[in-house]
Coordinates of C-alpha atoms and ligand atoms in Angstrom, one line a residue:
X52 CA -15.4 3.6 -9.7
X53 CA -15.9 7.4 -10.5
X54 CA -13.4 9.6 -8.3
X55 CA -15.2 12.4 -8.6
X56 CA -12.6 15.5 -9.4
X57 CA -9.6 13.7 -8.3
X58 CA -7.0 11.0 -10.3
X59 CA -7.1 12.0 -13.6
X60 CA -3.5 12.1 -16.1
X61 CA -1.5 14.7 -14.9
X62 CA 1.2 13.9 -17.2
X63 CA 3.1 14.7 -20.4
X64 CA 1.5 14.1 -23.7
X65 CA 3.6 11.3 -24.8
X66 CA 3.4 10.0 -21.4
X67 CA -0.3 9.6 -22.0
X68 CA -0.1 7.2 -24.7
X69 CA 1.8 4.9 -23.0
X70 CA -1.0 5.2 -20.3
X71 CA -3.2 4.4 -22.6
X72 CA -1.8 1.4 -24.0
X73 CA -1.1 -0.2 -19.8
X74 CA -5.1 0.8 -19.6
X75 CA -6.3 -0.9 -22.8
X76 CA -3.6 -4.0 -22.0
X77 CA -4.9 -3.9 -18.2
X78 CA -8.6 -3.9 -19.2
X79 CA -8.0 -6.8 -21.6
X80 CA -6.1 -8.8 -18.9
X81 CA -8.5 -8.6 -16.6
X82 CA -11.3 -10.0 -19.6
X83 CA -8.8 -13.1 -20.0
X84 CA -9.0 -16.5 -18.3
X85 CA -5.7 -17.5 -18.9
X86 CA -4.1 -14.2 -17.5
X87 CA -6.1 -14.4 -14.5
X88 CA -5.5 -17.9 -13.6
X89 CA -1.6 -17.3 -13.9
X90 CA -2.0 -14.5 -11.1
X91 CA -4.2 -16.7 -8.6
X92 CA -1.9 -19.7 -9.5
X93 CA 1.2 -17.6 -8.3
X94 CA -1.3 -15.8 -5.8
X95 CA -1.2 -19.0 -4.4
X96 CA 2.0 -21.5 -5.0
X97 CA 4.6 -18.6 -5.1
X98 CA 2.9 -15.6 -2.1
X99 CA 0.9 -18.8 0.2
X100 CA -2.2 -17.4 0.5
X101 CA -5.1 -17.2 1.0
X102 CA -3.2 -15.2 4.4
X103 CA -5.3 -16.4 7.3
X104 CA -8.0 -14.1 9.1
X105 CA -6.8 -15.1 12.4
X106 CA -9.0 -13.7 15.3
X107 CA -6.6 -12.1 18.3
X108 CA -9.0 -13.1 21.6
X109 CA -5.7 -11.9 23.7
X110 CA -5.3 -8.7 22.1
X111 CA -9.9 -8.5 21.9
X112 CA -9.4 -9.0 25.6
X113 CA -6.6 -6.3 25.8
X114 CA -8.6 -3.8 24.0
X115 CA -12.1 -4.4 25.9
X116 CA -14.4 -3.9 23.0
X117 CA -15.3 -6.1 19.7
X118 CA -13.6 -8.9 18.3
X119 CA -10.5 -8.4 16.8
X120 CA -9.6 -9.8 13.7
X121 CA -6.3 -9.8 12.3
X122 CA -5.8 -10.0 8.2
X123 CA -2.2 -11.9 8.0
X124 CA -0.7 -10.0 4.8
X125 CA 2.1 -10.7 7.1
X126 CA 2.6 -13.9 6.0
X127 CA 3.0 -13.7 2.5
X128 CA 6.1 -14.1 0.6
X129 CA 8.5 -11.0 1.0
X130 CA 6.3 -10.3 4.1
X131 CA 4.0 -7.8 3.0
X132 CA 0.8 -6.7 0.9
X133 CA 2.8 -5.2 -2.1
X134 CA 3.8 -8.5 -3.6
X135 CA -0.1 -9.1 -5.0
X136 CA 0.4 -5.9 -6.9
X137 CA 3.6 -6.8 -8.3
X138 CA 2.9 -10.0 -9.4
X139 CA 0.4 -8.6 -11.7
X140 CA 2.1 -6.1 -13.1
X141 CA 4.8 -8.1 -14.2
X142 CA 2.2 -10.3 -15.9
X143 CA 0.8 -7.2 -17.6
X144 CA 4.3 -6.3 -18.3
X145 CA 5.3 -10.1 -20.2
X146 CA 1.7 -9.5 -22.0
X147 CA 3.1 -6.5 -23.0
X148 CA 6.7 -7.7 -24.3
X149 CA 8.3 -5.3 -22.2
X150 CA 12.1 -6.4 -21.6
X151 CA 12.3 -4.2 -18.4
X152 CA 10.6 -3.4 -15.1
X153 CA 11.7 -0.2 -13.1
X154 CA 10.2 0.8 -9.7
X155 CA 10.5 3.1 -6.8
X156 CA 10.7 2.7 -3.2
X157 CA 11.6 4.2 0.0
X158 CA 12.1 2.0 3.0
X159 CA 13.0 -0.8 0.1
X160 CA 9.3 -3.1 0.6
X161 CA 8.3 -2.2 -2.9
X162 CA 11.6 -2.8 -4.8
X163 CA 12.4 -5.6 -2.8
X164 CA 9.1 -7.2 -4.0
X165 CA 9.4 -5.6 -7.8
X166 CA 12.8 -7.8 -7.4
X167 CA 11.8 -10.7 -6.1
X168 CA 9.3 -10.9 -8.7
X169 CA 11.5 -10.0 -11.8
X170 CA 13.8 -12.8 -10.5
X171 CA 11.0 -15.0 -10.7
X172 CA 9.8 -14.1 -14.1
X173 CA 13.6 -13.4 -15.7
X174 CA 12.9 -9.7 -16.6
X175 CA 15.6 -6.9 -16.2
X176 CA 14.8 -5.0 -13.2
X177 CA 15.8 -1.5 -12.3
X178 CA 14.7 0.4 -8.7
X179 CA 14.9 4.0 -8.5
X180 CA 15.4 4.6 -4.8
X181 CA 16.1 8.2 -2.9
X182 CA 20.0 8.8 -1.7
X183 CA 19.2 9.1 1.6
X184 CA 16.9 5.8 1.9
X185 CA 19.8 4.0 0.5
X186 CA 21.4 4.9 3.2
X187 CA 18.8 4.3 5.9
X188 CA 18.0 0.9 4.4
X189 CA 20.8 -0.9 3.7
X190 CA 19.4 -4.8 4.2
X191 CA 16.9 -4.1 1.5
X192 CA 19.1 -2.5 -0.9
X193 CA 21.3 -5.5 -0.4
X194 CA 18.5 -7.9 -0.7
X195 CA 17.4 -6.0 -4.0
X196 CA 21.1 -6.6 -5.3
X197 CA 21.4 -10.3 -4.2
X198 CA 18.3 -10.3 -6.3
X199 CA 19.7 -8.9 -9.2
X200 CA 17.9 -6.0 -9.9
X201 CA 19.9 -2.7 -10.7
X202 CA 19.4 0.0 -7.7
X203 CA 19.2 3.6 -9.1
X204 CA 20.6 6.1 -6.0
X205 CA 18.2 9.7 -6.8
X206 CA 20.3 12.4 -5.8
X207 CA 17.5 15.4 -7.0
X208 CA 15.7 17.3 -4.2
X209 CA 15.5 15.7 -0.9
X210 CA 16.5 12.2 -2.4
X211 CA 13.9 10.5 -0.6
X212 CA 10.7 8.5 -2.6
X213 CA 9.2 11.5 -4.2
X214 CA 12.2 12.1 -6.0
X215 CA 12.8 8.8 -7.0
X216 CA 9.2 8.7 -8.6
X217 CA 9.6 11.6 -10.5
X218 CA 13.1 10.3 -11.9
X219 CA 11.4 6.7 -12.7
X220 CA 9.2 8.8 -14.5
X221 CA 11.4 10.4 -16.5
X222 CA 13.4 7.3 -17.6
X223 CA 9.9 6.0 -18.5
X224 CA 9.8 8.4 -21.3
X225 CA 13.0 7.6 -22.4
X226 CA 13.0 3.9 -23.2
X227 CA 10.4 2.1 -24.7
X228 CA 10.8 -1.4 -23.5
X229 CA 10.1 -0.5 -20.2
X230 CA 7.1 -1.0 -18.1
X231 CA 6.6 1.4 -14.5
X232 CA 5.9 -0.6 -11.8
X233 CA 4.1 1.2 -9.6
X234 CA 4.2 0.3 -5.8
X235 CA 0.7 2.1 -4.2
X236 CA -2.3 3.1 -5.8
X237 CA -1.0 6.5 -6.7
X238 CA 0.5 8.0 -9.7
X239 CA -1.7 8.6 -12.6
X240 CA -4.9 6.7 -14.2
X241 CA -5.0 3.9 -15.0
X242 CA -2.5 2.9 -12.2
X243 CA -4.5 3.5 -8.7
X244 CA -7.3 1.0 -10.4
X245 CA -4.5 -1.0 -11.5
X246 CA -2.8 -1.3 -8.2
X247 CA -6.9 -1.7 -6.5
X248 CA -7.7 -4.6 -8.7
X249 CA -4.5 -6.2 -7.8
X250 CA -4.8 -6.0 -3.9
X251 CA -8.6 -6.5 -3.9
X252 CA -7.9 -9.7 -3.3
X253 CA -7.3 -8.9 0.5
X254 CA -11.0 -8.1 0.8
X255 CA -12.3 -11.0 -0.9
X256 CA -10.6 -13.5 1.1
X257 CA -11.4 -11.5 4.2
X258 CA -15.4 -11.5 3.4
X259 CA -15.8 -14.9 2.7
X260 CA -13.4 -15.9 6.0
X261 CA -15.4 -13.5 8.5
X262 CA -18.7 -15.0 7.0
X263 CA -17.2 -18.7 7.5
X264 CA -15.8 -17.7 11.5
X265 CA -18.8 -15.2 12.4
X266 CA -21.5 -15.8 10.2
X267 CA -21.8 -12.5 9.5
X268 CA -19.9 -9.3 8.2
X269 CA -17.8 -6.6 10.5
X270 CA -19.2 -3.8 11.8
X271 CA -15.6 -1.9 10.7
X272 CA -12.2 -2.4 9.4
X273 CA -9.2 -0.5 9.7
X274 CA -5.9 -0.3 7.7
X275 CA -3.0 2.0 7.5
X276 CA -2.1 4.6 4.4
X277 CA 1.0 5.7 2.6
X278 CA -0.6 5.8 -0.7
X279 CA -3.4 3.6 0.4
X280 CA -3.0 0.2 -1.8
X281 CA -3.3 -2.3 1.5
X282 CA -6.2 -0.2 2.6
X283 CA -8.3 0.1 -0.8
X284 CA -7.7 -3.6 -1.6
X285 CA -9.2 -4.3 2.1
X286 CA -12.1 -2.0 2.0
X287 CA -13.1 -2.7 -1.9
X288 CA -15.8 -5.5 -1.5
X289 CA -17.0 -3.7 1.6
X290 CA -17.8 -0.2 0.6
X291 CA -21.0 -0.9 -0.6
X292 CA -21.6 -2.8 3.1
X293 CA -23.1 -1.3 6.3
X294 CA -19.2 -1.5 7.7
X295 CA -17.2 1.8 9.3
X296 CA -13.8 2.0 7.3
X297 CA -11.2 3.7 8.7
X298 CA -7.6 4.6 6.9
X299 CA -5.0 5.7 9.0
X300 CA -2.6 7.9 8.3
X301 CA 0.8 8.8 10.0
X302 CA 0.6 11.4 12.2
X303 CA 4.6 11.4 12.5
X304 CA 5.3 14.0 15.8
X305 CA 2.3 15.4 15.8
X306 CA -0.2 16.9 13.4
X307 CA 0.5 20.4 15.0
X308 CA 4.1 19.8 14.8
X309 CA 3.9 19.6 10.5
X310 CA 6.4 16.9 10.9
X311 CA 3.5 14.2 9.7
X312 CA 2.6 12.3 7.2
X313 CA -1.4 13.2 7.1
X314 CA -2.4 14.5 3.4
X315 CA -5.9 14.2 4.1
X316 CA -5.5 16.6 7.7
X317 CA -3.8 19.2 5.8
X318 CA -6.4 19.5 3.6
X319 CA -5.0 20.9 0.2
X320 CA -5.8 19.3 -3.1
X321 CA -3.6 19.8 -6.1
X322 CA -1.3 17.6 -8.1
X323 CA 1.3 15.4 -7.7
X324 CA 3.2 12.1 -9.4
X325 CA 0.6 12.7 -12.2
X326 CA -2.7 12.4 -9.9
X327 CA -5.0 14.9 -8.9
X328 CA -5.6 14.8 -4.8
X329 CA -4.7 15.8 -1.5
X330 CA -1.2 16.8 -1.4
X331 CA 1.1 18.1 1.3
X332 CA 1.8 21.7 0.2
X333 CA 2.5 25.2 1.0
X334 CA 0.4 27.8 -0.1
X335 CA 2.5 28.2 -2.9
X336 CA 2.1 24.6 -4.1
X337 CA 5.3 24.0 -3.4
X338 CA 5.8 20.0 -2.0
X339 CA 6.2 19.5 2.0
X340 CA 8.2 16.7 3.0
X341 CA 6.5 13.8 4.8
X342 CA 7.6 12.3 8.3
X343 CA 6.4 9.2 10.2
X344 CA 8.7 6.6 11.9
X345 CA 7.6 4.1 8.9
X346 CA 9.4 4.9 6.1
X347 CA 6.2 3.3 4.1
X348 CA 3.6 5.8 5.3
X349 CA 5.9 8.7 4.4
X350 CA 4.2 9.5 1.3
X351 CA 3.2 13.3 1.2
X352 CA -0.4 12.1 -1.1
X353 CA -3.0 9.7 -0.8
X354 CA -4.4 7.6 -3.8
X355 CA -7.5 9.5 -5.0
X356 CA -10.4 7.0 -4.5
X357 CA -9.4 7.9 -0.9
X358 CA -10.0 11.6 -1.6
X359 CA -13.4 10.6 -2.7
X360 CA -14.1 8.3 -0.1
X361 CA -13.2 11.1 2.6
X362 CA -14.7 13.1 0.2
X363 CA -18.0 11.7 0.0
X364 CA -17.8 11.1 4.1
X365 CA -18.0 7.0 3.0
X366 CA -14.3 6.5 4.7
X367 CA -13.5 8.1 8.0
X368 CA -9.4 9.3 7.6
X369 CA -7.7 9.3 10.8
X370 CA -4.0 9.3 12.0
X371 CA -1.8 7.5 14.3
X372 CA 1.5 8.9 15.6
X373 CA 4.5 7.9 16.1
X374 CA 4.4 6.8 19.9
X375 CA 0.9 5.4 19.6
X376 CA 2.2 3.3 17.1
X377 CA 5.1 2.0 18.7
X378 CA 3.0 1.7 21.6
X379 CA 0.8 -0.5 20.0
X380 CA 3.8 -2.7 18.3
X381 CA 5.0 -3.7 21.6
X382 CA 1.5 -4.7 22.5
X383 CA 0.6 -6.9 19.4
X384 CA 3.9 -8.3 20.0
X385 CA 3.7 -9.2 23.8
X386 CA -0.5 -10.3 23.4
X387 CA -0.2 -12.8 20.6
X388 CA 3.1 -13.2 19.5
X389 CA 3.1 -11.5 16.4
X390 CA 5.3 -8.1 15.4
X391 CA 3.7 -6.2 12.9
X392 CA 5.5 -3.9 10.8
X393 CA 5.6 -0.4 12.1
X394 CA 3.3 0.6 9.1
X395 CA 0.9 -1.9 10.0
X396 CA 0.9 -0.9 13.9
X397 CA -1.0 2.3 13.1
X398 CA -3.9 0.5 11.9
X399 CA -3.3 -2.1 15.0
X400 CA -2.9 1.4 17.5
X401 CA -6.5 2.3 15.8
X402 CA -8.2 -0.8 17.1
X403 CA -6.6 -0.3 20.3
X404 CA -8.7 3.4 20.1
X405 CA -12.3 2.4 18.8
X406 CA -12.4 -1.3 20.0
X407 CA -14.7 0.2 22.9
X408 CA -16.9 2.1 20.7
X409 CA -18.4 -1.3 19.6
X410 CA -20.3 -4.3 21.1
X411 CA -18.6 -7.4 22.3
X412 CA -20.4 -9.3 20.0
X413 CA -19.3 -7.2 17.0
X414 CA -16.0 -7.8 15.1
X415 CA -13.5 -5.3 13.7
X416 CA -11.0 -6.4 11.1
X417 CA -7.5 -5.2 11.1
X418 CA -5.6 -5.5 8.0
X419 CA -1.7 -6.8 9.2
X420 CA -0.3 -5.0 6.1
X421 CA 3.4 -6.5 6.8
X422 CA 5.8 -7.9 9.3
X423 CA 8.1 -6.0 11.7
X424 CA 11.1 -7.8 11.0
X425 CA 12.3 -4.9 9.5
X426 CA 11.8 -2.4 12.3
X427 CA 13.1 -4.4 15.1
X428 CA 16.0 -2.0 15.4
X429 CA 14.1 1.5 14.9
X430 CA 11.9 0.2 18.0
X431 CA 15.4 -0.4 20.0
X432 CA 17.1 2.7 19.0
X433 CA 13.5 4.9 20.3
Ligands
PLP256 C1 4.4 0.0 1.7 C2 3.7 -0.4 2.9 C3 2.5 0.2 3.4 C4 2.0 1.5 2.8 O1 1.6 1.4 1.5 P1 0.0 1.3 1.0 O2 0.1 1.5 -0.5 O3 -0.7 2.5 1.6 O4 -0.5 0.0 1.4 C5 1.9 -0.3 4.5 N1 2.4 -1.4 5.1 C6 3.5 -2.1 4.7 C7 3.9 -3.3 5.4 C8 4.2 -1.6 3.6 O5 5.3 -2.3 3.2

């Protein structure tokens, strides 16, 4: 894929050889049998899937429009999308003879998978997470620990996830046996492919299950965006498809309020964690801090193939606030018995939005990025 101006190595020149080297490793992997069987043998054994496609006739009937289909990413191990990635990374990592994974994370999903993972394949495992999230998500940050991995408390700037990139970064370029886990598909080339060809999975299983169920493809799908890796691995096998994609982003308060999370509604491209692409920024460049409810929407980018999507006018980008999306997580919950996580319930708010704009007959497919476990207390505190 061509991203027009956007992606690109933003980076340091010794960071780039590194780059280089997960690039020409990465490329190779994805030539070799053997490596690809390991990652659909733990794909399946060790995640469960293929996640079911399950279609949601109370919520359909709720909605009033075309079928809804949900995409159960729910269901996997560690309860969300971000354990696909992971798993090959860590197998790019042990092809590599790295002795030592680090990650980032905010609400905790990402190093809590990068953990689970290491545990599984006996690597050292370090997460860089933000002060403040430490704080905010304790369970996870327990988890993490139980799990052995080493968590990293990022004191710099707002000590949130940006920060905690930036120092994983950093200690990247210190140590040579280490290999960057990256959690989205962000951060500079050749990690948004990386992360892409990881989660594309999503979108295979989902093509070949609506064309089993329907008989024929969707007329749209929609998923929600923090740095757009559940969304990109969804949409991949359908862009060159007559389907409408829609990413969602967080729309926090309100877009008018600047307390959101919507890079692509601001508007402003420059750089950021290496990547060229819509950022969050004043017009000095300087970085804006990102709000939604969900912690894992409050990225203040967007992966670029997303810039070039919206770019290109192939991807509509949208935005869900905070409200709609709780909204919406009560409904899911009460129609079919299933709580999404509070990410996820922006795509799921979407549907709720569009269903109408379609026939009866058509089908929409929402991608169920993770479980709500998690959130049940935010949704009790609001
Ligand atoms: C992290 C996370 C997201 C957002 O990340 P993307 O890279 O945009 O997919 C969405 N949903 C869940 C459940 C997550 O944990």
């Amino acid at each position: 894929m061509n991203d027009g101006e956007f992606g690109g190595q933003y980076v340091p020149q010794e960071l780039k050889k590194e780059l280089d080297l997960i690039e020409k490793n990465f490329k190779e992997a994805m030539e070799d049998k053997e490596f690809l069987k390991k990652y659909e043998y733990y794909l399946k054994q060790y995640v469960g899937r293929p996640s079911p496609l399950y279609y949601a006739e109370n919520f359909t009937k709720f909605c009033g429009g075309a079928k809804i289909y949900l995409k159960r990413e729910d269901l996997n191990h560690t309860g969300a999308h971000k354990i696909n990635n992971a798993i090959g990374q860590v197998l790019l990592a042990k092809k590599m003879n790295k002795t030592h994974i680090i990650a980032e994370t905010g609400a905790g999903q990402h190093g809590l998978a990068t953990a689970t993972v290491c545990s599984l394949f006996k690597i050292k495992c370090t997460i860089f997470m933000g002060k403040v999230d430490i704080e905010k998500q304790k369970v996870n940050v327990d988890k993490m620990k139980l799990l052995g991995a080493e968590v990293k408390s990022v004191t710099r700037g707002q000590g949130t996830l940006a920060d905690a990139v930036d120092e994983a970064f950093e200690y990247l370029l210190e140590h040579k046996d280490v290999f960057y886990l990256i959690g989205s598909a962000v951060g500079p080339a050749p990690y948004p492919e990386m992360v892409k060809q990881f989660q594309t999975v999503i979108g295979r299983e989902a093509k070949q299950q609506i064309l089993e169920q329907e008989g024929k493809l969707p007329k749209a799908m929609i998923a929600c965006i923090g740095g757009g890796s559940n969304s990109i691995g969804l949409f991949h096998d359908f862009i060159g498809e007559n389907v409408d994609i829609y990413g969602i982003e967080g729309a926090g308060k309100g877009l008018k309020t600047g307390k959101h999370a919507s890079s692509i509604y601001q508007g402003k491209i420059g750089i950021l964690h290496g990547m060229k692409t819509y950022v969050m920024q004043d017009e000095n460049h300087k970085l804006q801090e990102a709000y939604s409810i969900s912690s894992g929407l409050d990225y203040p980018g967007i992966g670029p193939e997303h810039a070039f999507l919206h770019e290109m006018g192939r991807g509509k980008y949208d935005s869900i606030t905070d409200d709609e999306a709780i909204e919406a997580f009560k409904i899911l919950t009460l129609e079919e018995g299933i709580i999404p996580a509070l990410e996820s319930s922006h795509a799921v708010a979407y549907a709720i939005k569009i269903a109408k704009k379609y026939h009866k007959e058509d089908c929409i497919i929402v991608n169920l990025s993770g479980r709500g476990d998690k959130d049940v207390d935010t949704i009790f505190v609001y």
